[in-house]
CSV table of C-alpha atoms and ligand atoms in Angstrom, one decimal:
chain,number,residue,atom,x,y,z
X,188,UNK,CA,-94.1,-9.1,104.2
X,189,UNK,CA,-94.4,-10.1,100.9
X,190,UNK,CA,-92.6,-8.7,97.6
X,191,UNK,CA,-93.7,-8.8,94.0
X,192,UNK,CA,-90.9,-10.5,93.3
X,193,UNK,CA,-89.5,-12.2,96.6
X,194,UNK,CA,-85.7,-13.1,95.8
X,195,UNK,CA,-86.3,-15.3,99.5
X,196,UNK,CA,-88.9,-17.5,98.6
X,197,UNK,CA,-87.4,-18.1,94.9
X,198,UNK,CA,-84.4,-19.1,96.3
X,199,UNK,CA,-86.1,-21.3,99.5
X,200,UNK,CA,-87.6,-23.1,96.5
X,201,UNK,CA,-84.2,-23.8,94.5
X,202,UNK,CA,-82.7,-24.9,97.4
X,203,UNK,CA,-85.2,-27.3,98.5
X,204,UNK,CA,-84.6,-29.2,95.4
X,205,UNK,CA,-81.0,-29.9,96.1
X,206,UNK,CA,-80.6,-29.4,99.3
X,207,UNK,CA,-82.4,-31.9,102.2
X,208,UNK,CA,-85.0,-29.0,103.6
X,209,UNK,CA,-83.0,-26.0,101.4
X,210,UNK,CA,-80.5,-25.6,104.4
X,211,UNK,CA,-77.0,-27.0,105.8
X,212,UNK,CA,-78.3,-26.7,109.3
X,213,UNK,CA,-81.2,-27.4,110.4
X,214,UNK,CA,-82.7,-24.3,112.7
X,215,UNK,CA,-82.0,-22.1,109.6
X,216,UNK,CA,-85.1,-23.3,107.9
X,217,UNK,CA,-87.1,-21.6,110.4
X,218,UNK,CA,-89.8,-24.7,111.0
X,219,UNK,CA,-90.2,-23.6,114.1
X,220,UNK,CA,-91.3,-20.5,113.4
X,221,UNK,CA,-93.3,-20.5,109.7
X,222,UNK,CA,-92.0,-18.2,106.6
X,223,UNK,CA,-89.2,-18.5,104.7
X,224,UNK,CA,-85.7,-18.2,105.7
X,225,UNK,CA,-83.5,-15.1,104.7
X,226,UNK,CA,-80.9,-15.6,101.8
X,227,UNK,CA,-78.5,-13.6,103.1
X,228,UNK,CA,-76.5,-11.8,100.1
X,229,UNK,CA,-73.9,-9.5,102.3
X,230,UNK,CA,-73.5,-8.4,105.7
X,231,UNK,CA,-71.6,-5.1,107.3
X,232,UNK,CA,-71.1,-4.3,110.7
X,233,UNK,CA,-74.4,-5.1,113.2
X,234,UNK,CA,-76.1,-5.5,109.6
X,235,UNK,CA,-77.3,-8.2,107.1
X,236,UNK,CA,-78.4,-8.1,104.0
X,237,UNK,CA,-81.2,-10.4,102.3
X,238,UNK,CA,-82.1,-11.5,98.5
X,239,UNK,CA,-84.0,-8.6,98.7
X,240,UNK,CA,-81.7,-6.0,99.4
X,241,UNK,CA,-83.6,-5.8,102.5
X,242,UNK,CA,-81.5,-4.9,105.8
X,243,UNK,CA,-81.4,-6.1,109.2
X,244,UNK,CA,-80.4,-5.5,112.2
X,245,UNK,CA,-78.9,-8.9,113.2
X,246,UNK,CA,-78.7,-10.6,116.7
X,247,UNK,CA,-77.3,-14.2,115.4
X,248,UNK,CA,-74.0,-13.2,114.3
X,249,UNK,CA,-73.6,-16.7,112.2
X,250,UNK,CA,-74.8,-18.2,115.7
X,251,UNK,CA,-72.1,-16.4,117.7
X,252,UNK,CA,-68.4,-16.2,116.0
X,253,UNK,CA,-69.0,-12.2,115.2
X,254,UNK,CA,-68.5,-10.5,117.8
X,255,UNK,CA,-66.8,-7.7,115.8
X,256,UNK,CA,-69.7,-7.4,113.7
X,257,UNK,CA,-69.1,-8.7,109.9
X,258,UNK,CA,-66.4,-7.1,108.0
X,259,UNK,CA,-64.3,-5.6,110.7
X,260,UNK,CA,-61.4,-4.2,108.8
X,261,UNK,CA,-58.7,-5.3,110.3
X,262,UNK,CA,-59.9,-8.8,110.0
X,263,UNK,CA,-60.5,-8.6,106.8
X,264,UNK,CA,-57.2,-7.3,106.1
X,265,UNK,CA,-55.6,-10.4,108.0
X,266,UNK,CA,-57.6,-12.8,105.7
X,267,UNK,CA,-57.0,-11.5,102.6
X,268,UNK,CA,-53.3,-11.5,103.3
X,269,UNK,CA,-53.6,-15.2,104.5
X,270,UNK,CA,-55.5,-15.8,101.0
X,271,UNK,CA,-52.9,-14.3,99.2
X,272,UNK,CA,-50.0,-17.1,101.1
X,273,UNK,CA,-52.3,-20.0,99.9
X,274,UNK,CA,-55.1,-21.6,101.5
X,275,UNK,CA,-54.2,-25.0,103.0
X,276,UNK,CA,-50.7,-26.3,103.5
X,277,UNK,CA,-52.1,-29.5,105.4
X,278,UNK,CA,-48.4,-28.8,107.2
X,279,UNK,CA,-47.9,-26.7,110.1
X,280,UNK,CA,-47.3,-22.8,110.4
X,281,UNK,CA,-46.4,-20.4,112.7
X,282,UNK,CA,-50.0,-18.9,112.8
X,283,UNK,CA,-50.9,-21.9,114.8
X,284,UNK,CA,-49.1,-21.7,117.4
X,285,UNK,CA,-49.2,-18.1,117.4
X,286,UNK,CA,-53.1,-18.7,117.9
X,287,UNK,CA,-52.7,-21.5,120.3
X,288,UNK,CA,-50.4,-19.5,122.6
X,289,UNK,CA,-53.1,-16.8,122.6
X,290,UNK,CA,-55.9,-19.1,123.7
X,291,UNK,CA,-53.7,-20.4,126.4
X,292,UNK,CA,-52.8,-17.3,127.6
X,293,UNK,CA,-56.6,-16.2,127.9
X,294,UNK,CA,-57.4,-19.7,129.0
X,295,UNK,CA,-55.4,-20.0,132.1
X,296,UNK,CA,-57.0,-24.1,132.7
X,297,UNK,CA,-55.3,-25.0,129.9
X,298,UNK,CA,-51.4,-25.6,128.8
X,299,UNK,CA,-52.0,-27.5,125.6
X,300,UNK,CA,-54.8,-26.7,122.6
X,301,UNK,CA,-55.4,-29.1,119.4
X,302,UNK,CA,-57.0,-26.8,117.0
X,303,UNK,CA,-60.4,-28.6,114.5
X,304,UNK,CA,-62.7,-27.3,112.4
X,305,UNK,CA,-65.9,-27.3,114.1
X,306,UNK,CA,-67.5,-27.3,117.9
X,307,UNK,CA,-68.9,-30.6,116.9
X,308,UNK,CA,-65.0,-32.0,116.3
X,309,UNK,CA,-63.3,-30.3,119.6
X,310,UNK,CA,-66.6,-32.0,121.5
X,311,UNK,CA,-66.7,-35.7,120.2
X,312,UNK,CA,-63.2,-35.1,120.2
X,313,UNK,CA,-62.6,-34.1,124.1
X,314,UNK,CA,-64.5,-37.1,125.2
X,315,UNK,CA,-62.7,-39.4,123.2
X,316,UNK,CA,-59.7,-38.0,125.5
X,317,UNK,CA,-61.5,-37.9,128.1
X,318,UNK,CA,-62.4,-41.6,127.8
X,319,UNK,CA,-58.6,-42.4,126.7
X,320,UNK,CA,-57.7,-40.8,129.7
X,321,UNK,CA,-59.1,-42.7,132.4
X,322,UNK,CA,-60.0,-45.9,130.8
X,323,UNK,CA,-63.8,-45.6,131.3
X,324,UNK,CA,-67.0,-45.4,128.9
X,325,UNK,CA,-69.7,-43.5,130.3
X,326,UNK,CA,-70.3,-39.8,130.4
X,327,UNK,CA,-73.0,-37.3,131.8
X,328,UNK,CA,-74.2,-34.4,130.3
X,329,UNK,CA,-77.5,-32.3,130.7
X,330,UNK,CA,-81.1,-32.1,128.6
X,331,UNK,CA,-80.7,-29.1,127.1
X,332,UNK,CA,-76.8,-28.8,126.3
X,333,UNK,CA,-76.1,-29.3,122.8
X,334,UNK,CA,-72.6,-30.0,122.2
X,335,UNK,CA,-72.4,-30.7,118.3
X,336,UNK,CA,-73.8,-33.7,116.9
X,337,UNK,CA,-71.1,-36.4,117.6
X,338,UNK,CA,-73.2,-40.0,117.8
X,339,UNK,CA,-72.5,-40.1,121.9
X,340,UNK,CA,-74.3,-36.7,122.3
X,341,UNK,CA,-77.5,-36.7,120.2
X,342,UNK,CA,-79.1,-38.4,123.4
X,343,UNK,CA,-82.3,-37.4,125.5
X,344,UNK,CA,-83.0,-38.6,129.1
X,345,UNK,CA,-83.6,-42.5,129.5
X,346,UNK,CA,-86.9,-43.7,132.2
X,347,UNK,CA,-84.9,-43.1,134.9
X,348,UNK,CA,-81.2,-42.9,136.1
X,349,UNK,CA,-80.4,-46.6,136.2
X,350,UNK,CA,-80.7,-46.3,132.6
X,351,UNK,CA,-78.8,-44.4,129.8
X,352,UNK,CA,-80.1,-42.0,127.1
X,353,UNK,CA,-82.3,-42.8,123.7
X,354,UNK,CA,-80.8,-41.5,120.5
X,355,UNK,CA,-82.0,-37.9,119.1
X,356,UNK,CA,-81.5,-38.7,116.0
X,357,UNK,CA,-82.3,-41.5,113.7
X,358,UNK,CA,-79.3,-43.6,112.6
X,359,UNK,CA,-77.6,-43.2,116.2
X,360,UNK,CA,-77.6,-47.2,117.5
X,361,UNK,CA,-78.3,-47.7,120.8
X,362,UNK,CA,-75.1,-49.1,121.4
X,363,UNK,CA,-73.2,-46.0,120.7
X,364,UNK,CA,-75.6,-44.0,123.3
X,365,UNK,CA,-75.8,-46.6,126.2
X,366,UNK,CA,-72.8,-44.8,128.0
X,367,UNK,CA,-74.1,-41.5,128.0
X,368,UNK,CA,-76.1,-40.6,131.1
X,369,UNK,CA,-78.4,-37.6,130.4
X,370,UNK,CA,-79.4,-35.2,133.7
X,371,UNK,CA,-81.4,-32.3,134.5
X,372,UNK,CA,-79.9,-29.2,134.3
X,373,UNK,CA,-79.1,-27.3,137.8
X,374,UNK,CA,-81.0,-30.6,139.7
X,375,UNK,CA,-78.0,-31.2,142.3
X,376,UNK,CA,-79.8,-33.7,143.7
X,377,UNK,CA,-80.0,-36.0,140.2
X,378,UNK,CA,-76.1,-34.8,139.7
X,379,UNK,CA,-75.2,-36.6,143.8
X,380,UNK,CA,-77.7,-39.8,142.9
X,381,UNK,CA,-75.8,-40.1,139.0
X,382,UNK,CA,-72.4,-39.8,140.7
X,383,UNK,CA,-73.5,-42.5,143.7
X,384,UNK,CA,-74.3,-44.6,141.0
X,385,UNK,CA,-71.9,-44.9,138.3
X,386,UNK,CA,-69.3,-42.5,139.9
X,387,UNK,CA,-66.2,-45.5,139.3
X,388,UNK,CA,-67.4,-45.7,135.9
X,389,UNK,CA,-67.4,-42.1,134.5
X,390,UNK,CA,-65.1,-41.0,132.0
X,391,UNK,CA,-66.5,-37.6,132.0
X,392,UNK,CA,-69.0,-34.8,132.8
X,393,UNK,CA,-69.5,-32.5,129.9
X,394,UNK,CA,-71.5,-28.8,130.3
X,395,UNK,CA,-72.6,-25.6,128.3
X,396,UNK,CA,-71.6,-23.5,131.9
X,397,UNK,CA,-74.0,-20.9,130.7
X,398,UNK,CA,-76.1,-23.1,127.9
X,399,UNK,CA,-77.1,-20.9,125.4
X,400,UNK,CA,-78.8,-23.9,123.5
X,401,UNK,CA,-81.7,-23.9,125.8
X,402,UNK,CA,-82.0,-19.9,125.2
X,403,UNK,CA,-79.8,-18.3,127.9
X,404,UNK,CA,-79.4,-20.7,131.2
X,405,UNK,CA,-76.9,-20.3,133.9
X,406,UNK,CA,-75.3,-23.1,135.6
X,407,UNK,CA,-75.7,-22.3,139.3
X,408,UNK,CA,-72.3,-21.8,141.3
X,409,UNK,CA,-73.8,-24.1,143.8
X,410,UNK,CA,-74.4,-27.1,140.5
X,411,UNK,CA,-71.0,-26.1,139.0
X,412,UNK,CA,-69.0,-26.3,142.5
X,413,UNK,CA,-70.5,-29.4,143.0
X,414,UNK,CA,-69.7,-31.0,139.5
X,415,UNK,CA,-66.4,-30.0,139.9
X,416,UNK,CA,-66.0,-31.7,143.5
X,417,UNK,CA,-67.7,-34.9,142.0
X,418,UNK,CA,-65.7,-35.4,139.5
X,419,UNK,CA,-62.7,-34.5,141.3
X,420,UNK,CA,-63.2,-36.9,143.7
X,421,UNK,CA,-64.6,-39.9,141.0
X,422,UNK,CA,-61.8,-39.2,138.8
X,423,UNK,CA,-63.9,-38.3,136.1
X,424,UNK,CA,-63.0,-35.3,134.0
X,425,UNK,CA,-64.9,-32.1,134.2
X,426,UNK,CA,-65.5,-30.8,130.3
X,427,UNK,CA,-67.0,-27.2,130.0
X,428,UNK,CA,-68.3,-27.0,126.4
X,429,UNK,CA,-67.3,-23.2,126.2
X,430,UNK,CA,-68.0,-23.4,122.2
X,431,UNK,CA,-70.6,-20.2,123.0
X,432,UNK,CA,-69.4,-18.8,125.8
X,433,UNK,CA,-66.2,-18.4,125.0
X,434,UNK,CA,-64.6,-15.4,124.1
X,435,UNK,CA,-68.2,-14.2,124.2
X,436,UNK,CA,-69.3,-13.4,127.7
X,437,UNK,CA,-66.2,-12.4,129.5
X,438,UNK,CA,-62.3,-12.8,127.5
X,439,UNK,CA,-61.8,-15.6,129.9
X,440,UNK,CA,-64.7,-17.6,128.9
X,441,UNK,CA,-67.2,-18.8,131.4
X,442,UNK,CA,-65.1,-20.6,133.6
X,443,UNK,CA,-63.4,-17.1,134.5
X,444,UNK,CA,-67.2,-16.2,135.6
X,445,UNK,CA,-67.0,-19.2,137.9
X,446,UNK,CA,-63.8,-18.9,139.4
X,447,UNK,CA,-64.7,-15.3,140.6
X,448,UNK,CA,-67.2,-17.3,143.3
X,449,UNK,CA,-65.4,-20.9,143.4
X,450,UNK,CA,-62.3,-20.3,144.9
X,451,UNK,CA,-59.4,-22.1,142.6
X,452,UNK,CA,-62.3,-23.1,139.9
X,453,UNK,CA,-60.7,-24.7,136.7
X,454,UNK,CA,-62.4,-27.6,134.4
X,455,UNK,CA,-60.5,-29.9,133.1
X,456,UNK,CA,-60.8,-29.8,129.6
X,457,UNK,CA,-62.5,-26.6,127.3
X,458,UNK,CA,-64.2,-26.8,124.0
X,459,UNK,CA,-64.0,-23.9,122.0
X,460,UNK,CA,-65.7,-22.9,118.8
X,461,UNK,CA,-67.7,-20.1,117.4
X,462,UNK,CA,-65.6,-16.7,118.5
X,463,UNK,CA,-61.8,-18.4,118.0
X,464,UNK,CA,-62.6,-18.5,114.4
X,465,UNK,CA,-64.0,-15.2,113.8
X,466,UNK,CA,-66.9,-16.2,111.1
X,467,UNK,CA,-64.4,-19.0,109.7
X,468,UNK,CA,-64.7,-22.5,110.4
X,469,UNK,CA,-62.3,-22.9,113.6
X,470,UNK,CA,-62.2,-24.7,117.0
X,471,UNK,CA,-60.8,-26.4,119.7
X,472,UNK,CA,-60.3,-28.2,122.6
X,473,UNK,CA,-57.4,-27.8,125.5
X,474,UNK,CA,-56.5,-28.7,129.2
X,475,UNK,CA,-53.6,-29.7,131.3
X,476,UNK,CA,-50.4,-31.3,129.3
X,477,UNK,CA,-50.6,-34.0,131.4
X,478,UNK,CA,-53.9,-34.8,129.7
X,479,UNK,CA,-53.1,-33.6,126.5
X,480,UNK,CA,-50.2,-34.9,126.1
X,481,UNK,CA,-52.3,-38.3,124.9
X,482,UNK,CA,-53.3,-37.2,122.1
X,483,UNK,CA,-51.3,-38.8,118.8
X,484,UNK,CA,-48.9,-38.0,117.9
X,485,UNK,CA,-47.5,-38.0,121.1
X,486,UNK,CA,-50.2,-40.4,122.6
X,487,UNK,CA,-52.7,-42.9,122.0
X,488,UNK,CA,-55.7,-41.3,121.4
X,489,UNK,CA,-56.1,-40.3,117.6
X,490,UNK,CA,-57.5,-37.7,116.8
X,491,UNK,CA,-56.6,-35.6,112.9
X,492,UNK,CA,-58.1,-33.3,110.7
X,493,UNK,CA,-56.7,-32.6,106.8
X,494,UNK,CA,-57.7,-28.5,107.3
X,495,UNK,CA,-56.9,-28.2,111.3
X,496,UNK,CA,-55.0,-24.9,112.1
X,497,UNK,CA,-56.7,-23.6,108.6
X,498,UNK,CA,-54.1,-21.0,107.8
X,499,UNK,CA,-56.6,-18.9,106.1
X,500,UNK,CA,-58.9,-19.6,109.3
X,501,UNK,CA,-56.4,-19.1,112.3
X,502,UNK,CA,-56.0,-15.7,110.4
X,503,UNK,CA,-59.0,-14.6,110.6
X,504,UNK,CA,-59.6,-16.2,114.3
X,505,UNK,CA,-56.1,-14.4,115.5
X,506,UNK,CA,-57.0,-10.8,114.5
X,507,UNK,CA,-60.7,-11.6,116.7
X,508,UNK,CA,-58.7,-12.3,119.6
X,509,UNK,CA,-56.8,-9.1,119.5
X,510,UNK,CA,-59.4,-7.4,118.2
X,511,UNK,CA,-61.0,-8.0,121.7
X,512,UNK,CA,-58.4,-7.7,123.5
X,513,UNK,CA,-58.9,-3.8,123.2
X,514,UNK,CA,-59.0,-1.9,126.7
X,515,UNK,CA,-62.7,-1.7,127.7
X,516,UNK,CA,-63.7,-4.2,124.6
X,517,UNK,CA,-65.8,-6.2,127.3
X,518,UNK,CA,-67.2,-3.7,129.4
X,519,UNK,CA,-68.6,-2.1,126.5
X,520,UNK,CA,-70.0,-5.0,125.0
X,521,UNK,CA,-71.5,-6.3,128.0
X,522,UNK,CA,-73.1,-2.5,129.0
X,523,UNK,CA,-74.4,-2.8,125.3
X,524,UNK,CA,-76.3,-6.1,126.2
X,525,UNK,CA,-77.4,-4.5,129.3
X,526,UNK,CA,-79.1,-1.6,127.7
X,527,UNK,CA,-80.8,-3.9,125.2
X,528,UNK,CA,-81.8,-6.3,127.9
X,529,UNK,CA,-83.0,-3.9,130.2
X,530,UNK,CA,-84.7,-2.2,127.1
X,531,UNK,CA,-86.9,-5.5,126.5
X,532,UNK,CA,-87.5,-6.2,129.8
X,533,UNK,CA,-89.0,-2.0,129.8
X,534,UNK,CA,-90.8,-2.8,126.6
X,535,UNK,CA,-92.4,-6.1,127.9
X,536,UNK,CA,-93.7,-4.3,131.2
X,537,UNK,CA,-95.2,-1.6,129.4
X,538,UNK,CA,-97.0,-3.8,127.6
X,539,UNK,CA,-98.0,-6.0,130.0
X,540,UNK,CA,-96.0,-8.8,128.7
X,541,UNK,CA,-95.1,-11.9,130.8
X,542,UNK,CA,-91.0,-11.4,130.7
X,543,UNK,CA,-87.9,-12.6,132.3
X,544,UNK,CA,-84.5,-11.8,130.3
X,545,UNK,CA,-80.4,-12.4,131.2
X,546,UNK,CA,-77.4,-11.6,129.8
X,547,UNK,CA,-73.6,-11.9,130.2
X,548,UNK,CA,-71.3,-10.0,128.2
X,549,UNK,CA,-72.3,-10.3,124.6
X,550,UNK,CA,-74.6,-12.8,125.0
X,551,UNK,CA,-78.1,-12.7,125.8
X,552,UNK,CA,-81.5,-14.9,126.1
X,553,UNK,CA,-85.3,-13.8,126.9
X,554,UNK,CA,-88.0,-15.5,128.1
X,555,UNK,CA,-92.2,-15.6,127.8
X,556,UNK,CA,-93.0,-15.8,131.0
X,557,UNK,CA,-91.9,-14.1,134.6
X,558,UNK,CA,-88.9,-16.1,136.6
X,559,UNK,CA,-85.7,-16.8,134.3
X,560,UNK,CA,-85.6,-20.8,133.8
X,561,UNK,CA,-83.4,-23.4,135.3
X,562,UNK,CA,-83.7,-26.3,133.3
X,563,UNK,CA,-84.8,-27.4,129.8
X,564,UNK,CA,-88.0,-28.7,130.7
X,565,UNK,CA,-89.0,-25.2,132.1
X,566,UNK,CA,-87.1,-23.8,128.9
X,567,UNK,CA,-89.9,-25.5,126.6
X,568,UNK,CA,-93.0,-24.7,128.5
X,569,UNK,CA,-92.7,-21.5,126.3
X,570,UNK,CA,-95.7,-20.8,124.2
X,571,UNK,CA,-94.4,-21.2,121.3
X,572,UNK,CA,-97.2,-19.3,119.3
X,573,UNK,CA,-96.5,-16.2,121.3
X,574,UNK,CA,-92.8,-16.6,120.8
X,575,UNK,CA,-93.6,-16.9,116.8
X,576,UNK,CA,-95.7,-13.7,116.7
X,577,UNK,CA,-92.4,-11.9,118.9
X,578,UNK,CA,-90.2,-13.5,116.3
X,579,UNK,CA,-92.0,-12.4,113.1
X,580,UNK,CA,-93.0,-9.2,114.6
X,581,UNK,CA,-89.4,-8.3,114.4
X,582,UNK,CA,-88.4,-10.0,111.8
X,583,UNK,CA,-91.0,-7.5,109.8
X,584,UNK,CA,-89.5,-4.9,111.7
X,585,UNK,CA,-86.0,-5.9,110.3
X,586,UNK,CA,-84.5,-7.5,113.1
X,587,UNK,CA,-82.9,-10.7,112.9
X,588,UNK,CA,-83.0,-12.7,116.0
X,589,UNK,CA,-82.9,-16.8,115.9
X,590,UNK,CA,-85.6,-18.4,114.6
X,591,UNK,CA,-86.2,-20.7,117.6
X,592,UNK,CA,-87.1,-20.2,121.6
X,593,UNK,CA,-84.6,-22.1,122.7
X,594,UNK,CA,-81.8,-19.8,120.7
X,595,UNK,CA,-79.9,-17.4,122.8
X,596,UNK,CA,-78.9,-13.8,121.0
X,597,UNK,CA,-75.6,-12.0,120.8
X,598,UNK,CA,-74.7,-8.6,120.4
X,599,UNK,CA,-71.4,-7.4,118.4
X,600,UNK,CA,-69.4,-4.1,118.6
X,601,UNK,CA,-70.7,-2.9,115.7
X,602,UNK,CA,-74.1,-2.3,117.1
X,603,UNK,CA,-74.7,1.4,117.9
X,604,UNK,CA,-77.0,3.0,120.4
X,605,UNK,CA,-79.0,3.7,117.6
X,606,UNK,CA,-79.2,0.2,116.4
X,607,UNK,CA,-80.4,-0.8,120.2
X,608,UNK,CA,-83.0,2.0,119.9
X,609,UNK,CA,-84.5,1.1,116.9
X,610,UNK,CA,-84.8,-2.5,118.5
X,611,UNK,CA,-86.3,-1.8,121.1
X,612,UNK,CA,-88.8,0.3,119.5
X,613,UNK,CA,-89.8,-2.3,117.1
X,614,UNK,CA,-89.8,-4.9,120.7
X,615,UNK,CA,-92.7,-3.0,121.6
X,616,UNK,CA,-94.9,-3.0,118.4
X,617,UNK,CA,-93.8,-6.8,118.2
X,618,UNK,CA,-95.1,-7.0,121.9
X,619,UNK,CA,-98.2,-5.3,121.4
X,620,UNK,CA,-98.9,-7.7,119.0
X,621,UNK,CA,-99.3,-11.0,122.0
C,227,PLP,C1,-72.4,-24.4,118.3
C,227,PLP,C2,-72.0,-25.3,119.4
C,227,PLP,C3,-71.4,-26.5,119.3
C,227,PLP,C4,-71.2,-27.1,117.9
C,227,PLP,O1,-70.3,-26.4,117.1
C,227,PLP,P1,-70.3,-26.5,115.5
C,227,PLP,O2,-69.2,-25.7,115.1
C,227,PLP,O3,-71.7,-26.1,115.1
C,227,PLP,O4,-70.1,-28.0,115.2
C,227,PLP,C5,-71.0,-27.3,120.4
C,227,PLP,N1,-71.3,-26.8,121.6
C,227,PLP,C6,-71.9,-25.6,121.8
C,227,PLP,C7,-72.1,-25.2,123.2
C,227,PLP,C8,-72.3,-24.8,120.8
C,227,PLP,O5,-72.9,-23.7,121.0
């Protein structure tokens, strides 16, 4: 769509000259997908707002955190009262722990929680535990996890499993990568040979449970019972990166998922982000004191941050928590999801569309072709033209979903019925167009 005067591209174009690519994260300059990203001036409820006044019905959610929907009331009232007290002590308050006792109890795999500022923090920070814990260097994780951009994890599969990953990203030395074993997602067989072969030497296995980084990908019960044994038996810690799922597809997190099928099922150590902070920059990272209880100041892994515990943040991340805590917060979140799920899934069939699409509580993913994915390789043999008509088809429609396949969705409270039906409606002009 294009506007006499479009507020978007004038400010794309400002940006650009002061900011590396207009954006302070990457996947919001939507490369993958053409056009020009939304400025977004204001959002309310299930809605945002662009330069151009122009509303949306949006599915990011700032990537997540929102599962109120923006502006809920009583959150707001909870940060501006915070504001009011000041807006960094760089001492501790009682908010903290009041927030860290909340986690824990929602959390029941973890007694202890150091609260950061970002997913990327509580994940480079959890394997440097995790590494000061049992004395060892390497680490596994899986192509198609993203776990913040911490040197150790910007790593893609190496030749084989003899050898360790090869930096993502320019200015990561090989060095700093060589102990971190990249494996395919779900491939029990590659997780048994990986273990067989470095098992003695494994600080750590580290795992989106549900990875909403490669769209929307479950970790089988049969790959997670087995990770769990592995390192149980290796002495390696088992790290779910519940940055995304937690708080976001069942109150307790994925790992509560998991345990409903695997008897006694607990990881280690969590990584939290995204929902624990409510839209304000929050995380963490917990397990068992025994563990955390190495962390400095009481222990010898360092680990320190001048705005950690945010007062202004744990505010805001607090009220969230309750906020969801509501009888039948979940179920109707997750029959929300459902509908619109189903819905696309309808919309796709009608249309003769090539479909597969999952969800789990406020989180969803959907796919361009028939059998839901189990790794990332499978993930990227979407057509990414077809997947770019989809996107802008609802984009023109005024829906807002991530500008990139391998993006899963989230649904807030604040969508209505009415939002979900006008989504759907515009899913089927957007599919007619393929
Ligand atoms: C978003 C995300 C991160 C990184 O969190 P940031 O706050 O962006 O640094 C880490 N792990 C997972 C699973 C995530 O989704």
């Amino acid at each position: 769509m294009t506007h006499s005067t479009d507020l978007n591209t004038t400010l794309f174009q400002r940006a650009c000259r002061v900011i590396p690519g207009g954006v302070n994260s990457p996947v919001r300059a939507f490369k993958a997908v053409g056009g020009t990203p939304r400025f977004i001036e204001r959002a309310q409820g299930a809605y945002i707002f662009d330069a151009n006044q122009r509303r949306y019905i949006d599915y990011i959610g700032s990537w997540g955190p929102m599962i109120l929907g923006h502006g809920h009331p009583a959150v707001v009232e909870a940060v501006q009262k915070a504001v009011l007290d000041g807006f960094s002590f760089g001492a501790p308050t009682e908010r903290e722990v009041e927030l860290a006792e909340e986690i824990l109890r929602l959390m029941p795999s973890m007694d202890m929680v150091r609260l950061v500022s970002s997913g990327t923090e509580a994940a480079m920070s959890a394997i440097r535990l995790a590494r000061g814990a049992t004395g060892r260097s390497k680490l596994i994780k899986f192509e198609g996890c993203y776990h913040g951009h911490a040197d150790a994890l910007l790593v893609k599969a190496g030749s084989g499993l003899a050898t360790f990953g090869n930096a993502t990203s320019a200015g990561v030395p090989p060095e700093v990568v060589q102990h971190t074993l990249v494996l395919e997602y779900n491939n029990l067989a590659q997780l048994e040979e990986a273990f067989a072969l470095h098992g003695p030497e494994l600080a750590c296995l580290m795992i989106e449970p549900i990875a909403g980084n490669m769209n929307f990908v479950r970790a089988s019960v049969p790959f997670v019972k087995r990770c769990r044994e592995l390192c149980s038996q290796h002495g390696a810690l088992l790290v779910f990166d519940e940055v995304m799922t937690g708080f976001r597809v069942a109150l307790g997190g994925a790992q509560s998922i998991y345990a409903q099928t695997i008897a006694g099922f607990e990881p280690d150590l969590t990584v939290m982000g995204k929902v624990i902070g409510g839209g304000m920059p929050l995380a963490a990272f917990g397990g068992k004191r025994a563990v955390m209880e190495l962390m400095a100041p009481l222990g010898p892994v360092y680990q320190a941050g001048t705005l950690s515990g945010n007062p202004v943040a744990t505010a805001c991340g607090l009220e969230t928590l309750r906020q969801i805590q509501e009888p039948g917060f979940f179920d109707a979140l997750s029959q929300k999801t459902r509908s619109l799920v189903d819905g696309l899934k309808s919309a796709a069939a009608a249309n003769g569309v090539p479909f597969s699409a999952d969800c789990q509580g406020g989180m969803f993913g959907f796919f361009l072709f028939k059998d839901l994915p189990q790794n990332y390789a499978t993930v990227m043999t979407t057509d990414s033209k077809r997947f770019n008509t989809v996107f802008h088809g609802l984009l023109d429609q005024g829906i807002y979903i991530a500008p990139a396949l391998y993006e899963a969705g989230f649904v807030s409270a604040a969508h209505s019925e009415h939002d979900i039906a006008e989504t759907l409606a515009a899913a089927s002009k957007a599919f007619c167009l393929l």
